[in-house]
JSON list of C-alpha atoms in Angstrom, two decimals:
[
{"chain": "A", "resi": 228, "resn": "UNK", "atom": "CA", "xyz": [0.00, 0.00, 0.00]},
{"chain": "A", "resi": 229, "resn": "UNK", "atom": "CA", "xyz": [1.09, 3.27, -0.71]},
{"chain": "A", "resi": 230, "resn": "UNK", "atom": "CA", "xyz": [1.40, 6.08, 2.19]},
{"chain": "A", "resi": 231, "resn": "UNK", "atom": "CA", "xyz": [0.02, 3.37, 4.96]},
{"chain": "A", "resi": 232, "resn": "UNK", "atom": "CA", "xyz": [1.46, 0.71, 6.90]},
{"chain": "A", "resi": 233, "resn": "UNK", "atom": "CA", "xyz": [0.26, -2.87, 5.82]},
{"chain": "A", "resi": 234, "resn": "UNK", "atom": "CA", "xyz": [-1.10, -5.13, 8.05]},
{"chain": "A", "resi": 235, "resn": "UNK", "atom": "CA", "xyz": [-0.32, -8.45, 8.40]},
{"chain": "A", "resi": 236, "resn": "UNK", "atom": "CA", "xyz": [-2.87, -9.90, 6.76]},
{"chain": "A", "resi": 237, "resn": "UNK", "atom": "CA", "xyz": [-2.36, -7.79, 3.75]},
{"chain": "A", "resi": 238, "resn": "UNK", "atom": "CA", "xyz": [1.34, -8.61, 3.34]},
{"chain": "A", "resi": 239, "resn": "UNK", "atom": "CA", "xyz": [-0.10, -12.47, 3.51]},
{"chain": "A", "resi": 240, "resn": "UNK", "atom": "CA", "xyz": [-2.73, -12.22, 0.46]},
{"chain": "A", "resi": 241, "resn": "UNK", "atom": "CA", "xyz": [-0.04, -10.02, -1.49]},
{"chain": "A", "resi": 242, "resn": "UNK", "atom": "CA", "xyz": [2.58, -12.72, -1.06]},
{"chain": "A", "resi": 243, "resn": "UNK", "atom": "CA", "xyz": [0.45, -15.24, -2.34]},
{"chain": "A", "resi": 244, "resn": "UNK", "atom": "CA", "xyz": [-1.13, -12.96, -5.41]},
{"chain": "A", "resi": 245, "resn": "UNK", "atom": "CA", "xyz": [2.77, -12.82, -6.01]},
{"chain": "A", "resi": 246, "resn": "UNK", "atom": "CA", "xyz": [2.93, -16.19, -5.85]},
{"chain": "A", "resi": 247, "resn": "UNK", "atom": "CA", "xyz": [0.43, -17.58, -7.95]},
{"chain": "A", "resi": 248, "resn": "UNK", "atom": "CA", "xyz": [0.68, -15.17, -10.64]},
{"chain": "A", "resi": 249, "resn": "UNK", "atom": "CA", "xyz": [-1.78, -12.91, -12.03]},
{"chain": "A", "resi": 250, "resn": "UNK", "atom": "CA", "xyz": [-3.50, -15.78, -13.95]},
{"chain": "A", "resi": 251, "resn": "UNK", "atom": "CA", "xyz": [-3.91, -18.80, -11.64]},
{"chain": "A", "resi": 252, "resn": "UNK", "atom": "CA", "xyz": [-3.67, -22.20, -13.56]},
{"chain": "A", "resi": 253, "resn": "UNK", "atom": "CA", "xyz": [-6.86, -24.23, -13.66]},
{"chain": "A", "resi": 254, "resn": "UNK", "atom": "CA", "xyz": [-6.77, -27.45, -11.67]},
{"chain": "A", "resi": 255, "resn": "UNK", "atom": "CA", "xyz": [-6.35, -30.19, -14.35]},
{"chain": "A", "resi": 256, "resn": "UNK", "atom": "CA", "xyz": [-9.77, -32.20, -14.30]},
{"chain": "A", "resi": 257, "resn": "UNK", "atom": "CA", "xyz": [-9.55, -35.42, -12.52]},
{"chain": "A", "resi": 258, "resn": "UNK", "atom": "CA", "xyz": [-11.21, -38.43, -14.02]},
{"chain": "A", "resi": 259, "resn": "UNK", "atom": "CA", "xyz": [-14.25, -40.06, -12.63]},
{"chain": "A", "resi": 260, "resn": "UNK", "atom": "CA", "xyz": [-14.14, -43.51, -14.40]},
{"chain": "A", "resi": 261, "resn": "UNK", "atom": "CA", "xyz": [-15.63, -45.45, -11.51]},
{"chain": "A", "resi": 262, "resn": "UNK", "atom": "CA", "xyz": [-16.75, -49.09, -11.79]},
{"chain": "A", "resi": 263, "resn": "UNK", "atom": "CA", "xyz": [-20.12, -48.88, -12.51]},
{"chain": "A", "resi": 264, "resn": "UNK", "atom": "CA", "xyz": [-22.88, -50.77, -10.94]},
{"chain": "A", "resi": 265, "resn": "UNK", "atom": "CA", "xyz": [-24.27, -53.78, -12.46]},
{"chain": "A", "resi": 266, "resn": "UNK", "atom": "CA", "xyz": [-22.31, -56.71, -11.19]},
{"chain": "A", "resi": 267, "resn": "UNK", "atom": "CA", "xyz": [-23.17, -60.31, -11.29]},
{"chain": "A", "resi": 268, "resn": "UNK", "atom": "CA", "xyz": [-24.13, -61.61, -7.14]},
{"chain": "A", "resi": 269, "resn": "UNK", "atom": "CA", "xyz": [-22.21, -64.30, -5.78]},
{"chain": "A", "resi": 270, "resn": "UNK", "atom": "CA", "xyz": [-24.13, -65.32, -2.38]},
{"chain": "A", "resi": 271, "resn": "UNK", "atom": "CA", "xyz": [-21.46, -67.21, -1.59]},
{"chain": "A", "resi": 272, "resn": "UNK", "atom": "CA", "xyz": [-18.73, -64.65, -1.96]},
{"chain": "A", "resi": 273, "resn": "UNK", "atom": "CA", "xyz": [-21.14, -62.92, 0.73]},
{"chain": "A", "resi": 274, "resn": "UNK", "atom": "CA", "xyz": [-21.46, -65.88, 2.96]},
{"chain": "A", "resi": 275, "resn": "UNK", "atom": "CA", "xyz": [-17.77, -66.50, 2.98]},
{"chain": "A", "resi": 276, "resn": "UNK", "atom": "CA", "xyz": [-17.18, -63.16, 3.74]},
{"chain": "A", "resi": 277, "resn": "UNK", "atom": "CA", "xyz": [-19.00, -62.94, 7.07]},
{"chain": "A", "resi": 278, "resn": "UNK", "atom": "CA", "xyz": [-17.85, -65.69, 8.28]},
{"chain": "A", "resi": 279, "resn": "UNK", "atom": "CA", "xyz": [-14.70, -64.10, 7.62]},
{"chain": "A", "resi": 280, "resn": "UNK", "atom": "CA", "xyz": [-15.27, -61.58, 9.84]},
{"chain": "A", "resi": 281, "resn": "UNK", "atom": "CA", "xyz": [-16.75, -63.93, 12.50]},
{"chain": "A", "resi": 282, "resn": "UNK", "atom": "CA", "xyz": [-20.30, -63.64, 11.85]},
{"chain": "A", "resi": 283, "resn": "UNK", "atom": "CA", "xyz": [-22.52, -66.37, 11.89]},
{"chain": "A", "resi": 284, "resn": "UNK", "atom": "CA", "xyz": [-24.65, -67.18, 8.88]},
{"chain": "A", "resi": 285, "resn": "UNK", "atom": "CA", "xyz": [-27.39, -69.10, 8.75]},
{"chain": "A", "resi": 286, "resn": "UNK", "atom": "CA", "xyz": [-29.61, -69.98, 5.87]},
{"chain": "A", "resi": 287, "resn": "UNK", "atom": "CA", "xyz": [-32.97, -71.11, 5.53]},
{"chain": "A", "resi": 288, "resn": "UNK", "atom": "CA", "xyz": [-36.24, -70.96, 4.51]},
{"chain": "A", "resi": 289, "resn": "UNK", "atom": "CA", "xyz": [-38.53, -67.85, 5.60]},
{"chain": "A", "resi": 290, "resn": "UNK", "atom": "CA", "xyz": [-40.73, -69.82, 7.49]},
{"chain": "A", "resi": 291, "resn": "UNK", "atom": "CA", "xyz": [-37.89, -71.10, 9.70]},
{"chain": "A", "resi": 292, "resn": "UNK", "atom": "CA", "xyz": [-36.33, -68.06, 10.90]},
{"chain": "A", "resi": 293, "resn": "UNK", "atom": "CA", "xyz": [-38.40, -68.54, 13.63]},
{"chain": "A", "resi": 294, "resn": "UNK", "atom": "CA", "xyz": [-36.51, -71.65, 14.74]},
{"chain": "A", "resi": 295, "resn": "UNK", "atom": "CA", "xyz": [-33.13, -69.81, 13.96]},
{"chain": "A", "resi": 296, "resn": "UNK", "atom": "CA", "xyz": [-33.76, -66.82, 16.67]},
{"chain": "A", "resi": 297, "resn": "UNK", "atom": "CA", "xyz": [-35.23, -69.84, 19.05]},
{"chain": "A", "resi": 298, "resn": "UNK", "atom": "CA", "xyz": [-31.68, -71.40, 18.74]},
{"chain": "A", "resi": 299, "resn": "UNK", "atom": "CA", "xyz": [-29.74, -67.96, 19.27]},
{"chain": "A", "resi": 300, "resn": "UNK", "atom": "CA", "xyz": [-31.77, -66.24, 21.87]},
{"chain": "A", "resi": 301, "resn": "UNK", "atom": "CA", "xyz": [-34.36, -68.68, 22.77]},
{"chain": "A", "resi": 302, "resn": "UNK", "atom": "CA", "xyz": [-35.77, -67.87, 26.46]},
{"chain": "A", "resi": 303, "resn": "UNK", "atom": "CA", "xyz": [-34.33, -64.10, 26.32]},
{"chain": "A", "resi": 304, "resn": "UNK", "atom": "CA", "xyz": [-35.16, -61.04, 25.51]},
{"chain": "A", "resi": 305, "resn": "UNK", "atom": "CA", "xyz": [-35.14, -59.36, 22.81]},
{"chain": "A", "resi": 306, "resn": "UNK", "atom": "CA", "xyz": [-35.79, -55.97, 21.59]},
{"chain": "A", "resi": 307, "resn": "UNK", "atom": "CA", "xyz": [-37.12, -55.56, 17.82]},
{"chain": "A", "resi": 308, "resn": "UNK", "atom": "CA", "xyz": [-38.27, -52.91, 15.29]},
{"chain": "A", "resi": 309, "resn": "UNK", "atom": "CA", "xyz": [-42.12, -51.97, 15.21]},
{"chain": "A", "resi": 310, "resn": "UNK", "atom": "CA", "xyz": [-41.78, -52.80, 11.42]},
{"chain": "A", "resi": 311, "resn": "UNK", "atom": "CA", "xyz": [-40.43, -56.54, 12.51]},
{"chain": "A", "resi": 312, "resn": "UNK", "atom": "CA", "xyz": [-42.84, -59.45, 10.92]},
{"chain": "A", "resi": 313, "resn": "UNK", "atom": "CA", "xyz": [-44.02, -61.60, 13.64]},
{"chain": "A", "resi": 314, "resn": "UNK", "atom": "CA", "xyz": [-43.02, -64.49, 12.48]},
{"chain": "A", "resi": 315, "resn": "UNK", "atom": "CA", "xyz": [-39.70, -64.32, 12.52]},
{"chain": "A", "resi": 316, "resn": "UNK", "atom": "CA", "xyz": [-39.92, -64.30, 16.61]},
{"chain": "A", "resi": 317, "resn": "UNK", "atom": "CA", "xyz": [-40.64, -67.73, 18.22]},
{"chain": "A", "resi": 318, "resn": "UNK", "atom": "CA", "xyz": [-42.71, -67.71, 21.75]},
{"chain": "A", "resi": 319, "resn": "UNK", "atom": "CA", "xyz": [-39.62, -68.60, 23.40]},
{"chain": "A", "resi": 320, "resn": "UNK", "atom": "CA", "xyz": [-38.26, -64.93, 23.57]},
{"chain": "A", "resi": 321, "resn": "UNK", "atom": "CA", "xyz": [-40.08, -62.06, 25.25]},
{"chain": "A", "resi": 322, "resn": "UNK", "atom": "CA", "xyz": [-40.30, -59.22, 22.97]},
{"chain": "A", "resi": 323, "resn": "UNK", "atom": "CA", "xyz": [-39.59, -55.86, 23.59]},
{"chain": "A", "resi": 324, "resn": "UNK", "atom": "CA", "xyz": [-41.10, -53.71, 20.81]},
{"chain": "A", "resi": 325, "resn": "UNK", "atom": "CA", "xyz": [-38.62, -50.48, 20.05]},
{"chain": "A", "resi": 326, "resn": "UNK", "atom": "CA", "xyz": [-41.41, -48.12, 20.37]},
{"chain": "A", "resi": 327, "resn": "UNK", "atom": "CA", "xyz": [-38.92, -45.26, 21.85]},
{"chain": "A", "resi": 328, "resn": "UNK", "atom": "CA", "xyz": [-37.42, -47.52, 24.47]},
{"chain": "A", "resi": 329, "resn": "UNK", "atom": "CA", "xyz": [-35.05, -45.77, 26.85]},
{"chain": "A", "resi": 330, "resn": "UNK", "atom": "CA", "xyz": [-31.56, -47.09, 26.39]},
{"chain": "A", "resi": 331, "resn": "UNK", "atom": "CA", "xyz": [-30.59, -48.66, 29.52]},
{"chain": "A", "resi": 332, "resn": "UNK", "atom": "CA", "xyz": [-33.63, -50.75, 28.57]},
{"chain": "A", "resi": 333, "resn": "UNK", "atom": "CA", "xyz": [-32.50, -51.41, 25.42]},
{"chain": "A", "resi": 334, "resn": "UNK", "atom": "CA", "xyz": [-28.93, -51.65, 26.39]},
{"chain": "A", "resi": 335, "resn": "UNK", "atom": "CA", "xyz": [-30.25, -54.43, 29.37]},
{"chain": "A", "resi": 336, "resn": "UNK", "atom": "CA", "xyz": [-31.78, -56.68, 26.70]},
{"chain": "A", "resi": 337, "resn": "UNK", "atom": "CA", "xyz": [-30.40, -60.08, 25.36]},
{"chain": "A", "resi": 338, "resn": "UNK", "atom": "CA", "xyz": [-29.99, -59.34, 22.01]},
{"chain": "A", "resi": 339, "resn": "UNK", "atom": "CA", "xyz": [-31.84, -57.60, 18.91]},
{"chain": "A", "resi": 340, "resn": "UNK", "atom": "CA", "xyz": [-33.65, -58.92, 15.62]},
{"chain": "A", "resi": 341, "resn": "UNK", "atom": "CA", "xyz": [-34.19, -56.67, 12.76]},
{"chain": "A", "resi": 342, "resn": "UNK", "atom": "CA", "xyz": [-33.89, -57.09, 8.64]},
{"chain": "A", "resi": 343, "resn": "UNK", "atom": "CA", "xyz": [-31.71, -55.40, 6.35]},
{"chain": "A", "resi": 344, "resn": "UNK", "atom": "CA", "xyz": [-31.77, -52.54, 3.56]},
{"chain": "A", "resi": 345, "resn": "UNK", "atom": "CA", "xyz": [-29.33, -54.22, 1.03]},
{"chain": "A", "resi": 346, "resn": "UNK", "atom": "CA", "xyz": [-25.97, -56.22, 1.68]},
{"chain": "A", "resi": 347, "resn": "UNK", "atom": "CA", "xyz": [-22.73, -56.07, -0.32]},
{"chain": "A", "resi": 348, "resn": "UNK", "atom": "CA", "xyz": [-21.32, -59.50, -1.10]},
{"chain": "A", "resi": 349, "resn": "UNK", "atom": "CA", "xyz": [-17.93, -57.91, -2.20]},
{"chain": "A", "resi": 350, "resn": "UNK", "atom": "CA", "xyz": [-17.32, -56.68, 1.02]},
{"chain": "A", "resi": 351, "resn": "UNK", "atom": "CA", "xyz": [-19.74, -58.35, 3.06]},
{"chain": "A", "resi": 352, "resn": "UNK", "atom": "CA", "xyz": [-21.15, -55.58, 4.37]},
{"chain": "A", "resi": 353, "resn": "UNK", "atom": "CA", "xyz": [-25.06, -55.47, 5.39]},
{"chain": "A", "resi": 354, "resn": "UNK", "atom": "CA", "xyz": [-26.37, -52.29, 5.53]},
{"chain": "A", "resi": 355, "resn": "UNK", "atom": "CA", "xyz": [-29.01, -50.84, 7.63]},
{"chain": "A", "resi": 356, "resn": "UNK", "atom": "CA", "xyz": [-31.38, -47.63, 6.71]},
{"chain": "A", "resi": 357, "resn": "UNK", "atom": "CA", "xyz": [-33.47, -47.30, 9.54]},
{"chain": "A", "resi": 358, "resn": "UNK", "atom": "CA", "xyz": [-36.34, -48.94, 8.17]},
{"chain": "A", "resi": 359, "resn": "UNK", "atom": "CA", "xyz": [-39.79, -50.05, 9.86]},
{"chain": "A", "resi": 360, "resn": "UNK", "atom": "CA", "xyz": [-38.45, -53.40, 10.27]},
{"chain": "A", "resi": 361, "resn": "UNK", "atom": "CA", "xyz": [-35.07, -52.10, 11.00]},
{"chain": "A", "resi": 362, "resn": "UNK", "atom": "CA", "xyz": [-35.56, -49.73, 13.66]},
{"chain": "A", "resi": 363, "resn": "UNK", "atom": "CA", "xyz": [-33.36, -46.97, 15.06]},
{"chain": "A", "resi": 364, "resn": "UNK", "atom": "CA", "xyz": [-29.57, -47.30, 15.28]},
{"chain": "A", "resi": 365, "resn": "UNK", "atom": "CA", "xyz": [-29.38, -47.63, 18.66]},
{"chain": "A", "resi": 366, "resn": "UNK", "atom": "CA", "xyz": [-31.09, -50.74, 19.03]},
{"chain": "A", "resi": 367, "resn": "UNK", "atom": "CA", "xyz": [-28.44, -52.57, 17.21]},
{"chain": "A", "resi": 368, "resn": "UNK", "atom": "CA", "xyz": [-25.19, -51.17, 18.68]},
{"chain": "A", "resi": 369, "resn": "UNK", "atom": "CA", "xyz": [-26.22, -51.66, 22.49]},
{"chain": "A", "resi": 370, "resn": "UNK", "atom": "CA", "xyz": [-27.32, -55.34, 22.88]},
{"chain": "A", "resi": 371, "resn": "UNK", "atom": "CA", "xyz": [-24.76, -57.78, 22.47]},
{"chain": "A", "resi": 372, "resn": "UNK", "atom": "CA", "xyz": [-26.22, -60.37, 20.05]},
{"chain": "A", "resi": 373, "resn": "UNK", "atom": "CA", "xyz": [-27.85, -58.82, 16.66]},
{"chain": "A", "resi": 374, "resn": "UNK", "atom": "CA", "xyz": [-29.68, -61.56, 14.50]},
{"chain": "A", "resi": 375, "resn": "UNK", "atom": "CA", "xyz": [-30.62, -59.87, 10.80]},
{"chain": "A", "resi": 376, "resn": "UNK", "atom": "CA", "xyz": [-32.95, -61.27, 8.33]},
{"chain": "A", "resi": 377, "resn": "UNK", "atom": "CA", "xyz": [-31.37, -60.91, 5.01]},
{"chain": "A", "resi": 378, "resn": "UNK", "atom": "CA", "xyz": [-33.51, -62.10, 1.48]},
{"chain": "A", "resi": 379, "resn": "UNK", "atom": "CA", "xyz": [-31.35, -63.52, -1.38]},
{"chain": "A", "resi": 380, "resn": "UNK", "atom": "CA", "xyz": [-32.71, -60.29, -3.44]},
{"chain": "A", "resi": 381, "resn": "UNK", "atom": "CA", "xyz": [-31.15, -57.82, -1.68]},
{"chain": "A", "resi": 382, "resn": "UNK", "atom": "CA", "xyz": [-27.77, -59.09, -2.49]},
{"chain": "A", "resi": 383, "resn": "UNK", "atom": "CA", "xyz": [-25.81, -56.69, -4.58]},
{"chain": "A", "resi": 384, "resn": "UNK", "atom": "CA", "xyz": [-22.04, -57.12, -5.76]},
{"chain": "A", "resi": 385, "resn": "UNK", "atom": "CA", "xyz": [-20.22, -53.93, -5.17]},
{"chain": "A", "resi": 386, "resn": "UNK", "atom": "CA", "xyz": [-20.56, -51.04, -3.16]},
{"chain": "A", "resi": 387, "resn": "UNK", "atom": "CA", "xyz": [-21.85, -48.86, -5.97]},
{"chain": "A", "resi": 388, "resn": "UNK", "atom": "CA", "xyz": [-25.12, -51.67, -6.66]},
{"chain": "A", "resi": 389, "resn": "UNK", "atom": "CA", "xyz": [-25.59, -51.05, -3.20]},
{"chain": "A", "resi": 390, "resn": "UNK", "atom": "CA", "xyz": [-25.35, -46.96, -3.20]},
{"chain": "A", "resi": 391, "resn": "UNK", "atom": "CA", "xyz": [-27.66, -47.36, -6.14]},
{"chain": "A", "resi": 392, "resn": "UNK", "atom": "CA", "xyz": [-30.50, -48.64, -4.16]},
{"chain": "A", "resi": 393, "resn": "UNK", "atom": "CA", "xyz": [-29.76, -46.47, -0.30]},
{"chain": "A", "resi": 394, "resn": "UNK", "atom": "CA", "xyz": [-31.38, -43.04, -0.01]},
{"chain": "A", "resi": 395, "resn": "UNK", "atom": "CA", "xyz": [-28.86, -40.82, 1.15]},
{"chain": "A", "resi": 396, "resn": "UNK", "atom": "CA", "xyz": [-31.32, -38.79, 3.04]},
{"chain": "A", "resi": 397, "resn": "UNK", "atom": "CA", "xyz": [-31.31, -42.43, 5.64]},
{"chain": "A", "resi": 398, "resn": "UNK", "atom": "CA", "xyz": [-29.28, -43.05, 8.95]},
{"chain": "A", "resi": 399, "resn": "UNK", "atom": "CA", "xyz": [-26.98, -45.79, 7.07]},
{"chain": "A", "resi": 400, "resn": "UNK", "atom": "CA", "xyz": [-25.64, -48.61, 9.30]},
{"chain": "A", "resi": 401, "resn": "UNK", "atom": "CA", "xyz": [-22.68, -50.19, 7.55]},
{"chain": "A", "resi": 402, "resn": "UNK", "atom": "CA", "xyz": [-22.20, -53.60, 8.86]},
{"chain": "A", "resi": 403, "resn": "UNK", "atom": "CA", "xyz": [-19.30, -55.90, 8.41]},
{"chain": "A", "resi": 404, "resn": "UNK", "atom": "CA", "xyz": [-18.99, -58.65, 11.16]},
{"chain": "A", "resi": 405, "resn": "UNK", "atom": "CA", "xyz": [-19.35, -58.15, 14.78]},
{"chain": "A", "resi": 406, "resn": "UNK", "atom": "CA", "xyz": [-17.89, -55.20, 16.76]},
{"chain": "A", "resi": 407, "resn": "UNK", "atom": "CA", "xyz": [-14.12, -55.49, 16.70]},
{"chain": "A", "resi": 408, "resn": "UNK", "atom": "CA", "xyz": [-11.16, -53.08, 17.36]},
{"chain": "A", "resi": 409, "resn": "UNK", "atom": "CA", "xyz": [-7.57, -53.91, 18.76]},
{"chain": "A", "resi": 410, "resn": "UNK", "atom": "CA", "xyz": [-5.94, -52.52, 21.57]},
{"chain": "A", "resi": 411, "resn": "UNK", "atom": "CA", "xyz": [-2.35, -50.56, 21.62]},
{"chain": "A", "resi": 412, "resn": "UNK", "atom": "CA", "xyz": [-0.95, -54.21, 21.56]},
{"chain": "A", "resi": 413, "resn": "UNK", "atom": "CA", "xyz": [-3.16, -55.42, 18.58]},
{"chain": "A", "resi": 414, "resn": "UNK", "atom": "CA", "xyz": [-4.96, -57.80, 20.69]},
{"chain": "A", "resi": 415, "resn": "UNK", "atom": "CA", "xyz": [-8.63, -57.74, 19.46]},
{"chain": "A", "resi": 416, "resn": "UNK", "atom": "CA", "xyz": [-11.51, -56.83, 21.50]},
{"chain": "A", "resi": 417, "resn": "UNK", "atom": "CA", "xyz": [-14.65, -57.24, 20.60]},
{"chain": "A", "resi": 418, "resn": "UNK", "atom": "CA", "xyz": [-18.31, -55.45, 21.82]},
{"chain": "A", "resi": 419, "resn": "UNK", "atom": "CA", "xyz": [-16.97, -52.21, 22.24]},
{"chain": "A", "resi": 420, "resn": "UNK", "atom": "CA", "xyz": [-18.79, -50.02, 19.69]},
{"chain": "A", "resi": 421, "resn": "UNK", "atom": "CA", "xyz": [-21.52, -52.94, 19.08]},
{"chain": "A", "resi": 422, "resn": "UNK", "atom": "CA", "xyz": [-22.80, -56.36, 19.09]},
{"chain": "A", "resi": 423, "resn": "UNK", "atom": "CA", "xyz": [-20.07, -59.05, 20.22]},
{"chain": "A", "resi": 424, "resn": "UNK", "atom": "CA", "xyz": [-22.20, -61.55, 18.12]},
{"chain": "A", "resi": 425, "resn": "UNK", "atom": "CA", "xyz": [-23.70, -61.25, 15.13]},
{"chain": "A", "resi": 426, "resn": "UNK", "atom": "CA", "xyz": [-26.09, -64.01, 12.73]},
{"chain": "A", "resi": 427, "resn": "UNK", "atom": "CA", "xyz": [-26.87, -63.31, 9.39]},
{"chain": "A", "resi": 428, "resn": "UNK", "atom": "CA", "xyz": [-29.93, -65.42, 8.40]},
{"chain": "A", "resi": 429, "resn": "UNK", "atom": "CA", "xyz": [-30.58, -65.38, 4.66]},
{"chain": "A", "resi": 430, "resn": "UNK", "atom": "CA", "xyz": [-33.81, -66.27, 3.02]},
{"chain": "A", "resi": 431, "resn": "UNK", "atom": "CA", "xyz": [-34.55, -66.86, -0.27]},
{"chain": "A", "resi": 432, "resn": "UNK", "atom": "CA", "xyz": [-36.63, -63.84, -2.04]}
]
């Protein structure tokens, strides 16, 4: 400036004006040639995959998920989505309908039952979106056994089949095997952000 003291902040932007010239150069244009979506589903890429990552997988008929939960949770209870069909829960468990339960209710129950948005065999990933029968986030991060009802149709390959069918307005829940992290030693812990036991029960469509 001429006849006045610059301040700091004006010697700053000057320097870099100096710097980049009095024509910046335009940022050279980055390619976006992501795989596209449209792979062919390999359910048991998917079921090797979780069990990979510990899970448990179970497959049967619809009708027989009832006898599934019986075996994992049979005698507890369990706290489900308001959305949850009925008979997927065997008389053995007492039910606790997520209808705003408080969490140290939630947190105090055996284990939780919901289904699933879409699941990524790639990965193995099931994803949650907070639907009627999959209730609210919490309920599957505080008990420590989550059972999820998966059908053969929503199986997609990749993650960009199954970005192609979430909402990105929903809560996602990205799911791959139980909770897990590792301590300063590397010694793996599991249940600390989640469920310490998770079973995937798949149904045909």
């Amino acid at each position: 400036m001429v006849g006045a003291t610059m301040t700091s902040r004006e010697l700053i932007l000057g320097r870099l004006r100096a710097a980049l010239g009095p024509s910046p150069t335009t940022p050279a244009e980055v390619g976006r040639h992501y795989r596209p979506a449209g792979g062919a589903v390999d359910l048991d890429v998917l079921v090797d995959r979780l069990t990979d990552y510990r899970a448990t997988v179970h497959r049967c008929s619809d009708g027989e998920v009832a006898q599934v939960v019986d075996a994992v949770l049979g005698g507890r209870r369990v706290v489900v989505p308001p959305g949850l069909p009925r008979h997927w829960l065997p008389d053995s468990v007492e039910v606790l309908t997520d209808d705003d339960l408080p969490r140290d209710q939630i947190a105090a129950a055996d284990g939780v039952v919901t289904a699933a948005a879409v699941a990524v065999a790639e990965t193995g990933t099931v994803v949650l979106d907070a639907g009627p029968a999959q209730g609210r986030r919490v309920v599957t991060l505080l008990p420590d056994v989550h059972v999820c009802v998966l059908r053969t149709d929503q199986v997609v390959a990749g993650v960009p089949d199954a970005l192609a069918r979430l909402g990105p307005e929903r809560p996602l829940t990205w799911i791959s095997g139980p909770s897990a992290t590792s301590d300063i030693e590397l010694n793996r812990v599991e249940g600390v952000h989640g469920p310490r036991h998770l079973h995937v029960v798949i149904v045909p469509s």
